[in-house]
mmCIF file of C-alpha atoms in Angstrom:
data_model
loop_
_atom_site.group_PDB
_atom_site.id
_atom_site.type_symbol
_atom_site.label_atom_id
_atom_site.label_comp_id
_atom_site.label_asym_id
_atom_site.label_seq_id
_atom_site.Cartn_x
_atom_site.Cartn_y
_atom_site.Cartn_z
ATOM 1 C CA MET A 886 77.666 94.603 98.403
ATOM 2 C CA VAL A 887 78.367 94.232 102.121
ATOM 3 C CA ASP A 888 75.202 94.365 104.190
ATOM 4 C CA ASN A 889 74.625 97.116 106.778
ATOM 5 C CA PHE A 890 77.702 99.147 105.780
ATOM 6 C CA GLU A 891 77.455 102.701 107.087
ATOM 7 C CA PHE A 892 78.659 105.457 104.750
ATOM 8 C CA LYS A 893 79.947 108.497 106.674
ATOM 9 C CA GLU A 894 81.189 111.985 105.934
ATOM 10 C CA ARG A 895 84.257 111.405 108.102
ATOM 11 C CA TYR A 896 85.829 108.124 109.172
ATOM 12 C CA ASP A 897 88.135 107.235 112.071
ATOM 13 C CA PHE A 898 90.674 104.513 112.814
ATOM 14 C CA TYR A 899 88.122 101.919 113.834
ATOM 15 C CA ASP A 900 86.172 102.575 110.649
ATOM 16 C CA LEU A 901 89.332 101.489 108.837
ATOM 17 C CA VAL A 902 89.379 98.297 110.900
ATOM 18 C CA ARG A 903 85.719 97.626 110.063
ATOM 19 C CA ILE A 904 86.303 98.293 106.352
ATOM 20 C CA MET A 905 89.219 95.857 106.405
ATOM 21 C CA LYS A 906 86.993 93.206 107.960
ATOM 22 C CA ALA A 907 84.339 93.864 105.315
ATOM 23 C CA LEU A 908 86.851 93.560 102.496
ATOM 24 C CA ARG A 909 88.077 90.179 103.716
ATOM 25 C CA GLY A 910 84.686 88.915 104.904
ATOM 26 C CA GLU A 911 81.712 87.315 103.203
ATOM 27 C CA GLY A 912 80.532 89.403 100.259
ATOM 28 C CA GLY A 913 83.794 91.348 100.314
ATOM 29 C CA CYS A 914 86.655 91.624 97.844
ATOM 30 C CA PRO A 915 88.069 88.335 96.443
ATOM 31 C CA TRP A 916 91.550 89.840 96.095
ATOM 32 C CA ASP A 917 91.687 91.163 99.668
ATOM 33 C CA ALA A 918 90.282 87.907 101.008
ATOM 34 C CA GLU A 919 93.052 85.756 99.554
ATOM 35 C CA GLN A 920 96.004 87.903 100.675
ATOM 36 C CA THR A 921 98.550 86.687 103.253
ATOM 37 C CA HIS A 922 101.380 88.345 105.167
ATOM 38 C CA GLU A 923 103.787 87.028 102.537
ATOM 39 C CA SER A 924 101.792 88.191 99.517
ATOM 40 C CA ILE A 925 101.530 91.815 100.690
ATOM 41 C CA LYS A 926 104.789 92.257 102.609
ATOM 42 C CA LYS A 927 106.434 94.097 99.705
ATOM 43 C CA ASP A 928 103.478 96.486 99.623
ATOM 44 C CA PHE A 929 104.393 97.527 103.170
ATOM 45 C CA ILE A 930 107.931 98.357 102.048
ATOM 46 C CA GLU A 931 106.682 100.278 99.024
ATOM 47 C CA GLU A 932 104.174 102.317 101.051
ATOM 48 C CA THR A 933 106.833 103.158 103.636
ATOM 49 C CA TYR A 934 109.170 104.486 100.968
ATOM 50 C CA GLU A 935 106.345 106.557 99.529
ATOM 51 C CA VAL A 936 105.978 108.177 102.959
ATOM 52 C CA ILE A 937 109.689 109.017 102.832
ATOM 53 C CA GLU A 938 109.191 110.472 99.354
ATOM 54 C CA ALA A 939 106.391 112.727 100.635
ATOM 55 C CA ILE A 940 108.608 113.887 103.509
ATOM 56 C CA ASN A 941 111.478 114.654 101.129
ATOM 57 C CA LYS A 942 109.116 116.601 98.877
ATOM 58 C CA LYS A 943 107.794 118.518 101.907
ATOM 59 C CA ASP A 944 104.279 117.781 100.663
ATOM 60 C CA PRO A 945 101.899 117.530 103.667
ATOM 61 C CA GLU A 946 98.894 116.564 101.540
ATOM 62 C CA LEU A 947 100.808 113.680 99.982
ATOM 63 C CA LEU A 948 102.236 112.742 103.389
ATOM 64 C CA CYS A 949 98.735 112.508 104.850
ATOM 65 C CA GLU A 950 97.675 110.199 102.009
ATOM 66 C CA GLU A 951 100.760 107.981 102.224
ATOM 67 C CA LEU A 952 100.527 107.652 106.021
ATOM 68 C CA GLY A 953 96.995 106.381 105.425
ATOM 69 C CA ASP A 954 98.387 103.743 103.066
ATOM 70 C CA VAL A 955 100.852 102.613 105.749
ATOM 71 C CA LEU A 956 98.056 102.538 108.320
ATOM 72 C CA LEU A 957 96.092 100.321 105.943
ATOM 73 C CA GLN A 958 98.982 97.872 105.895
ATOM 74 C CA VAL A 959 98.977 97.748 109.702
ATOM 75 C CA ALA A 960 95.233 97.102 109.764
ATOM 76 C CA PHE A 961 95.569 94.501 106.983
ATOM 77 C CA HIS A 962 98.227 92.441 108.767
ATOM 78 C CA ALA A 963 96.445 92.712 112.115
ATOM 79 C CA GLU A 964 93.163 91.515 110.560
ATOM 80 C CA ILE A 965 94.898 88.455 109.100
ATOM 81 C CA GLU A 966 96.083 87.509 112.584
ATOM 82 C CA GLU A 967 92.734 88.255 114.218
ATOM 83 C CA GLU A 968 91.063 85.862 111.797
ATOM 84 C CA LYS A 969 93.398 83.168 113.150
ATOM 85 C CA ASN A 970 92.651 84.237 116.765
ATOM 86 C CA VAL A 971 96.324 85.098 117.324
ATOM 87 C CA PHE A 972 96.090 88.824 118.151
ATOM 88 C CA THR A 973 93.947 91.863 117.386
ATOM 89 C CA ILE A 974 94.588 95.460 116.367
ATOM 90 C CA ASP A 975 93.804 96.439 119.964
ATOM 91 C CA GLU A 976 96.675 94.259 121.153
ATOM 92 C CA VAL A 977 98.956 95.941 118.611
ATOM 93 C CA THR A 978 97.945 99.344 120.007
ATOM 94 C CA ASP A 979 98.261 98.129 123.605
ATOM 95 C CA GLY A 980 101.745 96.796 122.924
ATOM 96 C CA ILE A 981 103.141 99.971 121.414
ATOM 97 C CA CYS A 982 101.600 102.130 124.169
ATOM 98 C CA LYS A 983 103.194 99.988 126.875
ATOM 99 C CA LYS A 984 106.522 100.039 125.034
ATOM 100 C CA LEU A 985 106.505 103.845 124.806
ATOM 101 C CA ILE A 986 105.683 104.212 128.494
ATOM 102 C CA GLU A 987 108.348 101.691 129.502
ATOM 103 C CA ARG A 988 111.059 103.253 127.353
ATOM 104 C CA HIS A 989 110.365 106.809 128.518
ATOM 105 C CA PRO A 990 110.897 106.529 132.292
ATOM 106 C CA HIS A 991 112.033 110.168 132.284
ATOM 107 C CA VAL A 992 108.499 111.117 131.179
ATOM 108 C CA PHE A 993 106.310 108.502 132.866
ATOM 109 C CA GLY A 994 108.598 107.621 135.794
ATOM 110 C CA GLU A 995 111.129 109.094 138.158
ATOM 111 C CA ILE A 996 114.276 108.781 136.025
ATOM 112 C CA LYS A 997 116.183 112.015 135.427
ATOM 113 C CA VAL A 998 117.968 112.671 132.140
ATOM 114 C CA ASP A 999 120.393 115.316 130.979
ATOM 115 C CA GLY A 1000 119.686 115.770 127.289
ATOM 116 C CA VAL A 1001 119.034 113.611 124.241
ATOM 117 C CA ALA A 1002 122.126 111.419 124.723
ATOM 118 C CA ASP A 1003 120.800 110.150 128.061
ATOM 119 C CA VAL A 1004 117.400 109.470 126.499
ATOM 120 C CA LEU A 1005 118.969 107.354 123.745
ATOM 121 C CA ASP A 1006 121.192 105.488 126.196
ATOM 122 C CA ASN A 1007 118.201 104.684 128.395
ATOM 123 C CA TRP A 1008 116.174 103.556 125.370
ATOM 124 C CA ASP A 1009 118.970 101.233 124.246
ATOM 125 C CA THR A 1010 119.481 99.806 127.735
ATOM 126 C CA ILE A 1011 115.770 99.167 128.277
ATOM 127 C CA LYS A 1012 115.397 97.683 124.796
ATOM 128 C CA ARG A 1013 118.243 95.242 125.359
ATOM 129 C CA LYS A 1014 116.816 94.261 128.747
ATOM 130 C CA THR A 1015 113.280 93.651 127.453
ATOM 131 C CA LYS A 1016 114.608 91.641 124.508
ATOM 132 C CA ASN A 1017 117.001 89.753 126.793
ATOM 133 C CA GLN A 1018 120.036 90.956 124.884
ATOM 134 C CA LYS A 1019 122.968 90.581 127.266
ATOM 135 C CA THR A 1020 125.703 91.685 124.862
ATOM 136 C CA GLN A 1021 126.129 94.106 121.981
ATOM 137 C CA ALA A 1022 126.770 91.092 119.751
ATOM 138 C CA GLU A 1023 123.252 89.871 120.528
ATOM 139 C CA ALA A 1024 121.927 93.372 119.848
ATOM 140 C CA MET A 1025 123.645 93.307 116.441
ATOM 141 C CA GLN A 1026 122.064 89.963 115.638
ATOM 142 C CA PHE A 1027 118.641 91.523 116.209
ATOM 143 C CA VAL A 1028 119.231 94.173 113.516
ATOM 144 C CA PRO A 1029 116.980 92.866 110.699
ATOM 145 C CA ARG A 1030 118.781 91.464 107.636
ATOM 146 C CA GLU A 1031 115.912 92.868 105.575
ATOM 147 C CA LEU A 1032 117.003 96.473 106.175
ATOM 148 C CA PRO A 1033 118.745 98.269 103.302
ATOM 149 C CA ALA A 1034 122.369 97.146 103.560
ATOM 150 C CA LEU A 1035 123.831 100.629 104.170
ATOM 151 C CA MET A 1036 121.313 101.291 106.930
ATOM 152 C CA ARG A 1037 121.961 97.895 108.515
ATOM 153 C CA ALA A 1038 125.726 98.470 108.411
ATOM 154 C CA THR A 1039 125.293 101.840 110.134
ATOM 155 C CA LYS A 1040 123.190 100.311 112.912
ATOM 156 C CA ILE A 1041 125.638 97.448 113.430
ATOM 157 C CA GLN A 1042 128.592 99.824 113.595
ATOM 158 C CA SER A 1043 126.760 102.086 116.054
ATOM 159 C CA LYS A 1044 126.188 99.131 118.362
ATOM 160 C CA ALA A 1045 129.869 98.195 118.132
ATOM 161 C CA LYS A 1046 130.724 101.783 119.059
ATOM 162 C CA LYS A 1047 128.598 101.513 122.220
ATOM 163 C CA ALA A 1048 130.822 98.612 123.269
ATOM 164 C CA GLY A 1049 133.954 100.688 122.607
ATOM 165 C CA PHE A 1050 134.827 98.800 119.426
ATOM 166 C CA ASP A 1051 135.413 101.692 117.039
ATOM 167 C CA TRP A 1052 138.137 103.686 115.332
ATOM 168 C CA ASP A 1053 139.922 106.359 117.342
ATOM 169 C CA ASN A 1054 139.970 108.930 114.550
ATOM 170 C CA ILE A 1055 138.936 109.483 110.954
ATOM 171 C CA GLU A 1056 142.502 109.168 109.642
ATOM 172 C CA ASP A 1057 142.462 105.510 110.683
ATOM 173 C CA VAL A 1058 139.228 104.994 108.755
ATOM 174 C CA PHE A 1059 140.709 106.561 105.599
ATOM 175 C CA ALA A 1060 143.714 104.248 105.986
ATOM 176 C CA LYS A 1061 141.443 101.235 106.413
ATOM 177 C CA LEU A 1062 139.519 102.182 103.271
ATOM 178 C CA ASP A 1063 142.788 102.377 101.311
ATOM 179 C CA GLU A 1064 143.731 98.964 102.712
ATOM 180 C CA GLU A 1065 140.395 97.402 101.729
ATOM 181 C CA ILE A 1066 140.594 98.852 98.195
ATOM 182 C CA ALA A 1067 144.109 97.395 97.810
ATOM 183 C CA GLU A 1068 142.804 93.989 98.931
ATOM 184 C CA LEU A 1069 139.943 94.266 96.439
ATOM 185 C CA LYS A 1070 142.433 94.936 93.645
ATOM 186 C CA GLU A 1071 144.419 91.855 94.684
ATOM 187 C CA ALA A 1072 141.274 89.742 94.708
ATOM 188 C CA TYR A 1073 140.325 91.014 91.255
ATOM 189 C CA ALA A 1074 143.817 90.223 89.932
ATOM 190 C CA SER A 1075 143.526 86.671 91.294
ATOM 191 C CA GLY A 1076 140.283 86.076 89.408
ATOM 192 C CA ASP A 1077 138.616 84.636 92.519
ATOM 193 C CA LYS A 1078 134.976 85.815 92.237
ATOM 194 C CA LYS A 1079 134.041 84.813 95.778
ATOM 195 C CA ASN A 1080 137.023 86.691 97.189
ATOM 196 C CA VAL A 1081 136.157 89.724 95.038
ATOM 197 C CA GLU A 1082 132.635 89.769 96.499
ATOM 198 C CA GLU A 1083 133.987 89.511 100.039
ATOM 199 C CA GLU A 1084 136.535 92.283 99.573
ATOM 200 C CA LEU A 1085 134.023 94.541 97.796
ATOM 201 C CA GLY A 1086 131.701 94.070 100.774
ATOM 202 C CA ASP A 1087 134.548 95.109 103.081
ATOM 203 C CA VAL A 1088 135.102 98.263 100.993
ATOM 204 C CA LEU A 1089 131.427 99.188 101.242
ATOM 205 C CA PHE A 1090 131.314 98.418 104.974
ATOM 206 C CA THR A 1091 134.361 100.617 105.566
ATOM 207 C CA ALA A 1092 132.803 103.389 103.444
ATOM 208 C CA VAL A 1093 129.824 103.315 105.810
ATOM 209 C CA ASN A 1094 132.262 103.639 108.725
ATOM 210 C CA LEU A 1095 133.725 106.679 107.012
ATOM 211 C CA SER A 1096 130.271 108.191 106.546
ATOM 212 C CA ARG A 1097 129.664 107.867 110.308
ATOM 213 C CA PHE A 1098 132.898 109.684 111.107
ATOM 214 C CA LEU A 1099 131.972 112.400 108.616
ATOM 215 C CA ASP A 1100 128.569 112.656 110.317
ATOM 216 C CA CYS A 1101 126.808 111.751 107.067
ATOM 217 C CA ASP A 1102 123.970 109.311 106.491
ATOM 218 C CA ALA A 1103 125.214 106.673 104.028
ATOM 219 C CA GLU A 1104 121.735 106.064 102.593
ATOM 220 C CA GLU A 1105 121.097 109.772 102.106
ATOM 221 C CA VAL A 1106 124.431 110.596 100.483
ATOM 222 C CA LEU A 1107 124.199 107.641 98.082
ATOM 223 C CA THR A 1108 120.650 108.664 97.170
ATOM 224 C CA ALA A 1109 121.939 112.176 96.449
ATOM 225 C CA SER A 1110 124.720 110.745 94.274
ATOM 226 C CA ASN A 1111 122.182 108.644 92.376
ATOM 227 C CA ASP A 1112 120.093 111.757 91.739
ATOM 228 C CA LYS A 1113 123.157 113.734 90.647
ATOM 229 C CA PHE A 1114 124.198 111.019 88.201
ATOM 230 C CA ILE A 1115 120.708 110.818 86.673
ATOM 231 C CA SER A 1116 120.581 114.595 86.286
ATOM 232 C CA ARG A 1117 124.009 114.820 84.648
ATOM 233 C CA TYR A 1118 123.441 111.801 82.419
ATOM 234 C CA THR A 1119 120.179 113.320 81.217
ATOM 235 C CA LYS A 1120 122.053 116.481 80.242
ATOM 236 C CA VAL A 1121 124.721 114.443 78.431
ATOM 237 C CA GLU A 1122 122.060 112.491 76.557
ATOM 238 C CA ASN A 1123 120.269 115.697 75.527
ATOM 239 C CA LEU A 1124 123.537 117.302 74.434
ATOM 240 C CA ALA A 1125 124.455 114.242 72.377
ATOM 241 C CA LYS A 1126 121.048 114.348 70.711
ATOM 242 C CA GLU A 1127 121.485 118.043 69.849
ATOM 243 C CA ARG A 1128 124.832 117.265 68.186
ATOM 244 C CA ASN A 1129 123.623 114.085 66.451
ATOM 245 C CA ILE A 1130 126.029 111.944 68.470
ATOM 246 C CA ASP A 1131 125.229 108.220 68.642
ATOM 247 C CA MET A 1132 126.135 107.462 72.259
ATOM 248 C CA LYS A 1133 126.187 103.686 71.785
ATOM 249 C CA ASN A 1134 128.829 103.935 69.075
ATOM 250 C CA THR A 1135 130.853 106.802 70.512
ATOM 251 C CA PRO A 1136 134.088 106.093 72.460
ATOM 252 C CA LEU A 1137 133.843 106.702 76.184
ATOM 253 C CA GLU A 1138 136.609 109.317 75.930
ATOM 254 C CA GLU A 1139 134.350 111.458 73.749
ATOM 255 C CA LEU A 1140 131.361 110.957 76.035
ATOM 256 C CA ASP A 1141 133.549 111.967 78.983
ATOM 257 C CA LYS A 1142 134.163 115.286 77.218
ATOM 258 C CA LEU A 1143 130.387 115.859 77.088
ATOM 259 C CA TRP A 1144 130.208 114.924 80.782
ATOM 260 C CA GLU A 1145 132.873 117.455 81.702
ATOM 261 C CA GLU A 1146 131.153 120.056 79.540
ATOM 262 C CA ILE A 1147 127.798 119.798 81.308
ATOM 263 C CA LYS A 1148 129.533 119.839 84.718
ATOM 264 C CA ASP A 1149 130.941 123.327 84.047
#
């Protein structure tokens, strides 16, 4: 047991920091002590998605818990760096406070804005300046490759739009999607796997462009489609079970009839 640990009825942020130090320190937890940024980086992703799940469920109690899990990840990574005398959690806090003040000159300075659009333009301009991004191409290169691909595509396309490199109307995007699908079919007919992958990527990228013009979030609409498929498949599976239908040995045409039946 860690010496001199104070048990409290209610803890605050710096209690979390102290607990993290105790876990990784002498007499602490062997598992926590051996973790690195690399070994727990996927935990950060998982905890973040669980926050999104709580938001989608509109569950404030779960949201409070999951935000705590994300905060733990922040404290964990900061403690690893403090042990190496690189930076501390206070420097993390200092950095984000300064960034917020700098990027809100309409709140903490004399800049005047006329609505949300001006706020976002100012944010983007200041961000590019502080990161020494002189062009939109450089801004695109800073979009992390680790983002979900649909989200990354949306961000890249939005930056291209800021530079004026975008479709004039949605009809052009529909036409481009038809063009990309035709090229994918040609690639498939040729049997060139590498070309198929490239053309399929172009189809998906253009579909994200279309989602922007339709004012839809590509990640959200695909998630909804995934949910819809699972729901309908579950109904098909249950219906097949009721009728003693072996799905694995039933022609797809017959299964499609079940699919159409549960859709009605």
